[in-house]
């Protein structure tokens, strides 16, 4: 990553990059910040598409925090020499009761749940992805003191969205 815009810091403060400074990000690879094999694959696919076609793409995604559903969009546009500009915009915010499952600091046992990196759906079965509150209710996890760890993937819906780019 070669530069960050001035409004980057305000988003980072409220999001998952909390605690990172500009100096800790510029100069590093973007892949240090994108977790999950499928998620990386889809970003690589999009980056390549934007580079080869020389055209921008924009798509919506979620960047939730425990107490907020953050609806965002990301525009990818080509710059010189294979560089890309990534511009994220917040479309709207929906505040909610904090979901402990999404709190990175919460204690975890060994079992895993998969969360979609793009829409923040939780996988209940291979083809069924639901909002985190629905997953917690159906799995009976509100009563549990130890929550599963989250691993990142891409849901079937987001996977089909990518094919439209
Ligand atoms: Zn998804």
PDB file of C-alpha atoms and ligand atoms in Angstrom:
ATOM      1  CA  UNK A   1       0.000   0.000   0.000  1.00  0.00           C
ATOM      2  CA  UNK A   2       1.479   3.283  -1.077  1.00  0.00           C
ATOM      3  CA  UNK A   3      -0.847   5.927   0.387  1.00  0.00           C
ATOM      4  CA  UNK A   4      -3.868   6.405   2.630  1.00  0.00           C
ATOM      5  CA  UNK A   5      -6.391   9.208   2.322  1.00  0.00           C
ATOM      6  CA  UNK A   6      -6.946  11.698   5.130  1.00  0.00           C
ATOM      7  CA  UNK A   7     -10.349  10.331   6.098  1.00  0.00           C
ATOM      8  CA  UNK A   8      -8.908   6.846   6.483  1.00  0.00           C
ATOM      9  CA  UNK A   9      -8.160   7.389  10.169  1.00  0.00           C
ATOM     10  CA  UNK A  10     -11.765   8.088  11.145  1.00  0.00           C
ATOM     11  CA  UNK A  11     -12.968   4.809   9.664  1.00  0.00           C
ATOM     12  CA  UNK A  12     -10.087   2.830  11.088  1.00  0.00           C
ATOM     13  CA  UNK A  13     -10.878   4.146  14.547  1.00  0.00           C
ATOM     14  CA  UNK A  14     -14.387   2.721  14.457  1.00  0.00           C
ATOM     15  CA  UNK A  15     -13.553  -0.432  12.515  1.00  0.00           C
ATOM     16  CA  UNK A  16     -11.377  -3.464  12.748  1.00  0.00           C
ATOM     17  CA  UNK A  17      -8.165  -1.629  11.908  1.00  0.00           C
ATOM     18  CA  UNK A  18      -8.471   0.102  15.260  1.00  0.00           C
ATOM     19  CA  UNK A  19      -5.087   0.676  16.839  1.00  0.00           C
ATOM     20  CA  UNK A  20      -3.127   0.681  13.586  1.00  0.00           C
ATOM     21  CA  UNK A  21      -1.359   3.847  12.562  1.00  0.00           C
ATOM     22  CA  UNK A  22      -0.694   5.123   9.063  1.00  0.00           C
ATOM     23  CA  UNK A  23       2.992   4.227   9.394  1.00  0.00           C
ATOM     24  CA  UNK A  24       2.086   0.654  10.263  1.00  0.00           C
ATOM     25  CA  UNK A  25       0.076   0.262   7.060  1.00  0.00           C
ATOM     26  CA  UNK A  26       1.806   2.205   4.294  1.00  0.00           C
ATOM     27  CA  UNK A  27       4.512   0.057   2.765  1.00  0.00           C
ATOM     28  CA  UNK A  28       2.846  -3.230   3.668  1.00  0.00           C
ATOM     29  CA  UNK A  29       1.002  -5.601   1.388  1.00  0.00           C
ATOM     30  CA  UNK A  30      -2.773  -5.342   1.243  1.00  0.00           C
ATOM     31  CA  UNK A  31      -2.838  -9.131   1.688  1.00  0.00           C
ATOM     32  CA  UNK A  32      -1.687  -8.649   5.267  1.00  0.00           C
ATOM     33  CA  UNK A  33      -5.109  -7.141   5.921  1.00  0.00           C
ATOM     34  CA  UNK A  34      -7.431  -9.474   4.010  1.00  0.00           C
ATOM     35  CA  UNK A  35      -8.096 -12.745   5.799  1.00  0.00           C
ATOM     36  CA  UNK A  36      -9.563 -15.931   4.403  1.00  0.00           C
ATOM     37  CA  UNK A  37      -8.532 -17.867   1.313  1.00  0.00           C
ATOM     38  CA  UNK A  38     -11.797 -17.299  -0.588  1.00  0.00           C
ATOM     39  CA  UNK A  39     -11.843 -13.596   0.242  1.00  0.00           C
ATOM     40  CA  UNK A  40      -8.292 -13.152  -1.042  1.00  0.00           C
ATOM     41  CA  UNK A  41      -9.136 -15.063  -4.163  1.00  0.00           C
ATOM     42  CA  UNK A  42     -12.104 -12.802  -4.922  1.00  0.00           C
ATOM     43  CA  UNK A  43     -10.140  -9.611  -4.310  1.00  0.00           C
ATOM     44  CA  UNK A  44      -7.349 -10.895  -6.564  1.00  0.00           C
ATOM     45  CA  UNK A  45      -9.961 -11.631  -9.208  1.00  0.00           C
ATOM     46  CA  UNK A  46     -11.422  -8.112  -8.940  1.00  0.00           C
ATOM     47  CA  UNK A  47      -8.023  -6.381  -8.890  1.00  0.00           C
ATOM     48  CA  UNK A  48      -7.027  -8.285 -12.015  1.00  0.00           C
ATOM     49  CA  UNK A  49     -10.293  -7.446 -13.736  1.00  0.00           C
ATOM     50  CA  UNK A  50      -9.878  -3.715 -13.035  1.00  0.00           C
ATOM     51  CA  UNK A  51      -6.250  -3.773 -14.213  1.00  0.00           C
ATOM     52  CA  UNK A  52      -6.879  -5.639 -17.442  1.00  0.00           C
ATOM     53  CA  UNK A  53     -10.049  -3.803 -18.446  1.00  0.00           C
ATOM     54  CA  UNK A  54      -8.845  -0.428 -17.211  1.00  0.00           C
ATOM     55  CA  UNK A  55     -12.320   0.209 -15.851  1.00  0.00           C
ATOM     56  CA  UNK A  56     -13.506   0.914 -12.337  1.00  0.00           C
ATOM     57  CA  UNK A  57     -15.840  -1.402 -10.444  1.00  0.00           C
ATOM     58  CA  UNK A  58     -17.876  -0.596  -7.370  1.00  0.00           C
ATOM     59  CA  UNK A  59     -19.608  -3.041  -5.069  1.00  0.00           C
ATOM     60  CA  UNK A  60     -21.323  -2.992  -1.712  1.00  0.00           C
ATOM     61  CA  UNK A  61     -20.069  -4.824   1.347  1.00  0.00           C
ATOM     62  CA  UNK A  62     -20.462  -4.775   5.115  1.00  0.00           C
ATOM     63  CA  UNK A  63     -17.846  -3.670   7.584  1.00  0.00           C
ATOM     64  CA  UNK A  64     -19.638  -4.391  10.848  1.00  0.00           C
ATOM     65  CA  UNK A  65     -18.493  -3.740  14.370  1.00  0.00           C
ATOM     66  CA  UNK A  66     -20.103  -5.427  17.403  1.00  0.00           C
ATOM     67  CA  UNK A  67     -22.666  -2.646  17.861  1.00  0.00           C
ATOM     68  CA  UNK A  68     -23.151  -1.426  14.304  1.00  0.00           C
ATOM     69  CA  UNK A  69     -24.076  -2.764  10.887  1.00  0.00           C
ATOM     70  CA  UNK A  70     -21.985  -0.654   8.562  1.00  0.00           C
ATOM     71  CA  UNK A  71     -23.161  -0.724   4.955  1.00  0.00           C
ATOM     72  CA  UNK A  72     -20.357   0.360   2.692  1.00  0.00           C
ATOM     73  CA  UNK A  73     -19.308   0.437  -0.889  1.00  0.00           C
ATOM     74  CA  UNK A  74     -15.856   0.028  -2.341  1.00  0.00           C
ATOM     75  CA  UNK A  75     -14.802   1.499  -5.669  1.00  0.00           C
ATOM     76  CA  UNK A  76     -11.705   0.053  -7.328  1.00  0.00           C
ATOM     77  CA  UNK A  77     -10.162   2.132 -10.059  1.00  0.00           C
ATOM     78  CA  UNK A  78      -7.034   1.657 -12.135  1.00  0.00           C
ATOM     79  CA  UNK A  79      -4.026   3.952 -11.728  1.00  0.00           C
ATOM     80  CA  UNK A  80      -0.694   3.930 -13.558  1.00  0.00           C
ATOM     81  CA  UNK A  81       1.547   0.868 -13.670  1.00  0.00           C
ATOM     82  CA  UNK A  82      -0.854  -1.631 -12.193  1.00  0.00           C
ATOM     83  CA  UNK A  83      -1.626   0.389  -9.078  1.00  0.00           C
ATOM     84  CA  UNK A  84      -5.210   0.568  -7.904  1.00  0.00           C
ATOM     85  CA  UNK A  85      -7.168   3.125  -5.965  1.00  0.00           C
ATOM     86  CA  UNK A  86      -9.526   1.674  -3.366  1.00  0.00           C
ATOM     87  CA  UNK A  87     -12.159   4.136  -2.191  1.00  0.00           C
ATOM     88  CA  UNK A  88     -14.536   3.016   0.533  1.00  0.00           C
ATOM     89  CA  UNK A  89     -17.693   4.953   1.368  1.00  0.00           C
ATOM     90  CA  UNK A  90     -20.109   4.470   4.228  1.00  0.00           C
ATOM     91  CA  UNK A  91     -23.635   4.233   2.838  1.00  0.00           C
ATOM     92  CA  UNK A  92     -25.494   3.879   6.112  1.00  0.00           C
ATOM     93  CA  UNK A  93     -25.136   2.766   9.706  1.00  0.00           C
ATOM     94  CA  UNK A  94     -27.573   0.718  11.780  1.00  0.00           C
ATOM     95  CA  UNK A  95     -26.805   0.608  15.471  1.00  0.00           C
ATOM     96  CA  UNK A  96     -27.732  -2.505  17.425  1.00  0.00           C
ATOM     97  CA  UNK A  97     -27.161  -4.175  20.771  1.00  0.00           C
ATOM     98  CA  UNK A  98     -23.507  -5.206  20.743  1.00  0.00           C
ATOM     99  CA  UNK A  99     -22.959  -8.718  19.384  1.00  0.00           C
ATOM    100  CA  UNK A 100     -20.246 -10.321  21.466  1.00  0.00           C
ATOM    101  CA  UNK A 101     -19.503 -12.878  18.751  1.00  0.00           C
ATOM    102  CA  UNK A 102     -18.051 -10.031  16.649  1.00  0.00           C
ATOM    103  CA  UNK A 103     -15.901  -8.719  19.475  1.00  0.00           C
ATOM    104  CA  UNK A 104     -12.346  -9.732  18.677  1.00  0.00           C
ATOM    105  CA  UNK A 105     -11.342  -9.461  22.319  1.00  0.00           C
ATOM    106  CA  UNK A 106     -13.929 -12.006  23.542  1.00  0.00           C
ATOM    107  CA  UNK A 107     -12.656 -15.353  24.900  1.00  0.00           C
ATOM    108  CA  UNK A 108     -13.064 -18.317  22.525  1.00  0.00           C
ATOM    109  CA  UNK A 109     -13.080 -22.100  22.698  1.00  0.00           C
ATOM    110  CA  UNK A 110     -11.867 -24.161  19.740  1.00  0.00           C
ATOM    111  CA  UNK A 111     -14.914 -24.472  17.481  1.00  0.00           C
ATOM    112  CA  UNK A 112     -15.346 -22.254  14.429  1.00  0.00           C
ATOM    113  CA  UNK A 113     -18.114 -20.437  12.609  1.00  0.00           C
ATOM    114  CA  UNK A 114     -17.607 -19.044   9.115  1.00  0.00           C
ATOM    115  CA  UNK A 115     -18.507 -15.414   8.462  1.00  0.00           C
ATOM    116  CA  UNK A 116     -18.822 -13.966   4.958  1.00  0.00           C
ATOM    117  CA  UNK A 117     -16.150 -11.307   4.512  1.00  0.00           C
ATOM    118  CA  UNK A 118     -18.409  -9.248   2.287  1.00  0.00           C
ATOM    119  CA  UNK A 119     -21.921  -9.331   3.735  1.00  0.00           C
ATOM    120  CA  UNK A 120     -21.106 -10.542   7.274  1.00  0.00           C
ATOM    121  CA  UNK A 121     -23.547 -13.440   6.964  1.00  0.00           C
ATOM    122  CA  UNK A 122     -22.846 -16.490   9.138  1.00  0.00           C
ATOM    123  CA  UNK A 123     -22.838 -19.968   7.611  1.00  0.00           C
ATOM    124  CA  UNK A 124     -25.330 -22.361   9.178  1.00  0.00           C
ATOM    125  CA  UNK A 125     -25.105 -24.981   6.432  1.00  0.00           C
ATOM    126  CA  UNK A 126     -23.261 -25.029   3.090  1.00  0.00           C
ATOM    127  CA  UNK A 127     -25.988 -23.060   1.314  1.00  0.00           C
ATOM    128  CA  UNK A 128     -27.560 -21.188   4.168  1.00  0.00           C
ATOM    129  CA  UNK A 129     -26.022 -17.952   5.355  1.00  0.00           C
ATOM    130  CA  UNK A 130     -27.894 -15.693   7.781  1.00  0.00           C
ATOM    131  CA  UNK A 131     -27.499 -12.427   9.711  1.00  0.00           C
ATOM    132  CA  UNK A 132     -25.387 -12.824  12.844  1.00  0.00           C
ATOM    133  CA  UNK A 133     -28.358 -12.289  15.185  1.00  0.00           C
ATOM    134  CA  UNK A 134     -30.298 -15.086  13.447  1.00  0.00           C
ATOM    135  CA  UNK A 135     -27.291 -17.410  13.671  1.00  0.00           C
ATOM    136  CA  UNK A 136     -26.854 -16.755  17.392  1.00  0.00           C
ATOM    137  CA  UNK A 137     -30.547 -17.411  18.014  1.00  0.00           C
ATOM    138  CA  UNK A 138     -30.680 -20.591  15.956  1.00  0.00           C
ATOM    139  CA  UNK A 139     -27.465 -21.954  17.428  1.00  0.00           C
ATOM    140  CA  UNK A 140     -28.559 -21.037  20.957  1.00  0.00           C
ATOM    141  CA  UNK A 141     -25.346 -19.084  21.474  1.00  0.00           C
ATOM    142  CA  UNK A 142     -26.803 -16.190  23.451  1.00  0.00           C
ATOM    143  CA  UNK A 143     -26.651 -18.301  26.598  1.00  0.00           C
ATOM    144  CA  UNK A 144     -23.096 -19.471  26.096  1.00  0.00           C
ATOM    145  CA  UNK A 145     -20.312 -17.711  27.886  1.00  0.00           C
ATOM    146  CA  UNK A 146     -17.691 -18.916  25.380  1.00  0.00           C
ATOM    147  CA  UNK A 147     -18.396 -18.081  21.765  1.00  0.00           C
ATOM    148  CA  UNK A 148     -16.975 -19.827  18.702  1.00  0.00           C
ATOM    149  CA  UNK A 149     -14.072 -18.286  16.811  1.00  0.00           C
ATOM    150  CA  UNK A 150     -14.805 -16.762  13.435  1.00  0.00           C
ATOM    151  CA  UNK A 151     -13.125 -17.779  10.242  1.00  0.00           C
ATOM    152  CA  UNK A 152     -13.626 -15.779   7.039  1.00  0.00           C
ATOM    153  CA  UNK A 153     -15.147 -17.021   3.806  1.00  0.00           C
ATOM    154  CA  UNK A 154     -17.446 -15.869   1.027  1.00  0.00           C
ATOM    155  CA  UNK A 155     -21.120 -16.806   0.991  1.00  0.00           C
ATOM    156  CA  UNK A 156     -22.908 -18.242  -2.023  1.00  0.00           C
ATOM    157  CA  UNK A 157     -24.744 -14.968  -2.659  1.00  0.00           C
ATOM    158  CA  UNK A 158     -21.573 -12.845  -2.671  1.00  0.00           C
ATOM    159  CA  UNK A 159     -19.810 -15.441  -4.791  1.00  0.00           C
ATOM    160  CA  UNK A 160     -22.539 -15.118  -7.437  1.00  0.00           C
ATOM    161  CA  UNK A 161     -22.354 -11.294  -7.226  1.00  0.00           C
ATOM    162  CA  UNK A 162     -18.706 -11.445  -8.230  1.00  0.00           C
ATOM    163  CA  UNK A 163     -19.574 -13.189 -11.467  1.00  0.00           C
ATOM    164  CA  UNK A 164     -21.531 -10.132 -12.589  1.00  0.00           C
ATOM    165  CA  UNK A 165     -18.411  -7.917 -12.584  1.00  0.00           C
TER     166      UNK A 165
HETATM  167 ZN1  LIG B   1     -21.839 -12.730   1.620  1.00  0.00          ZN
END
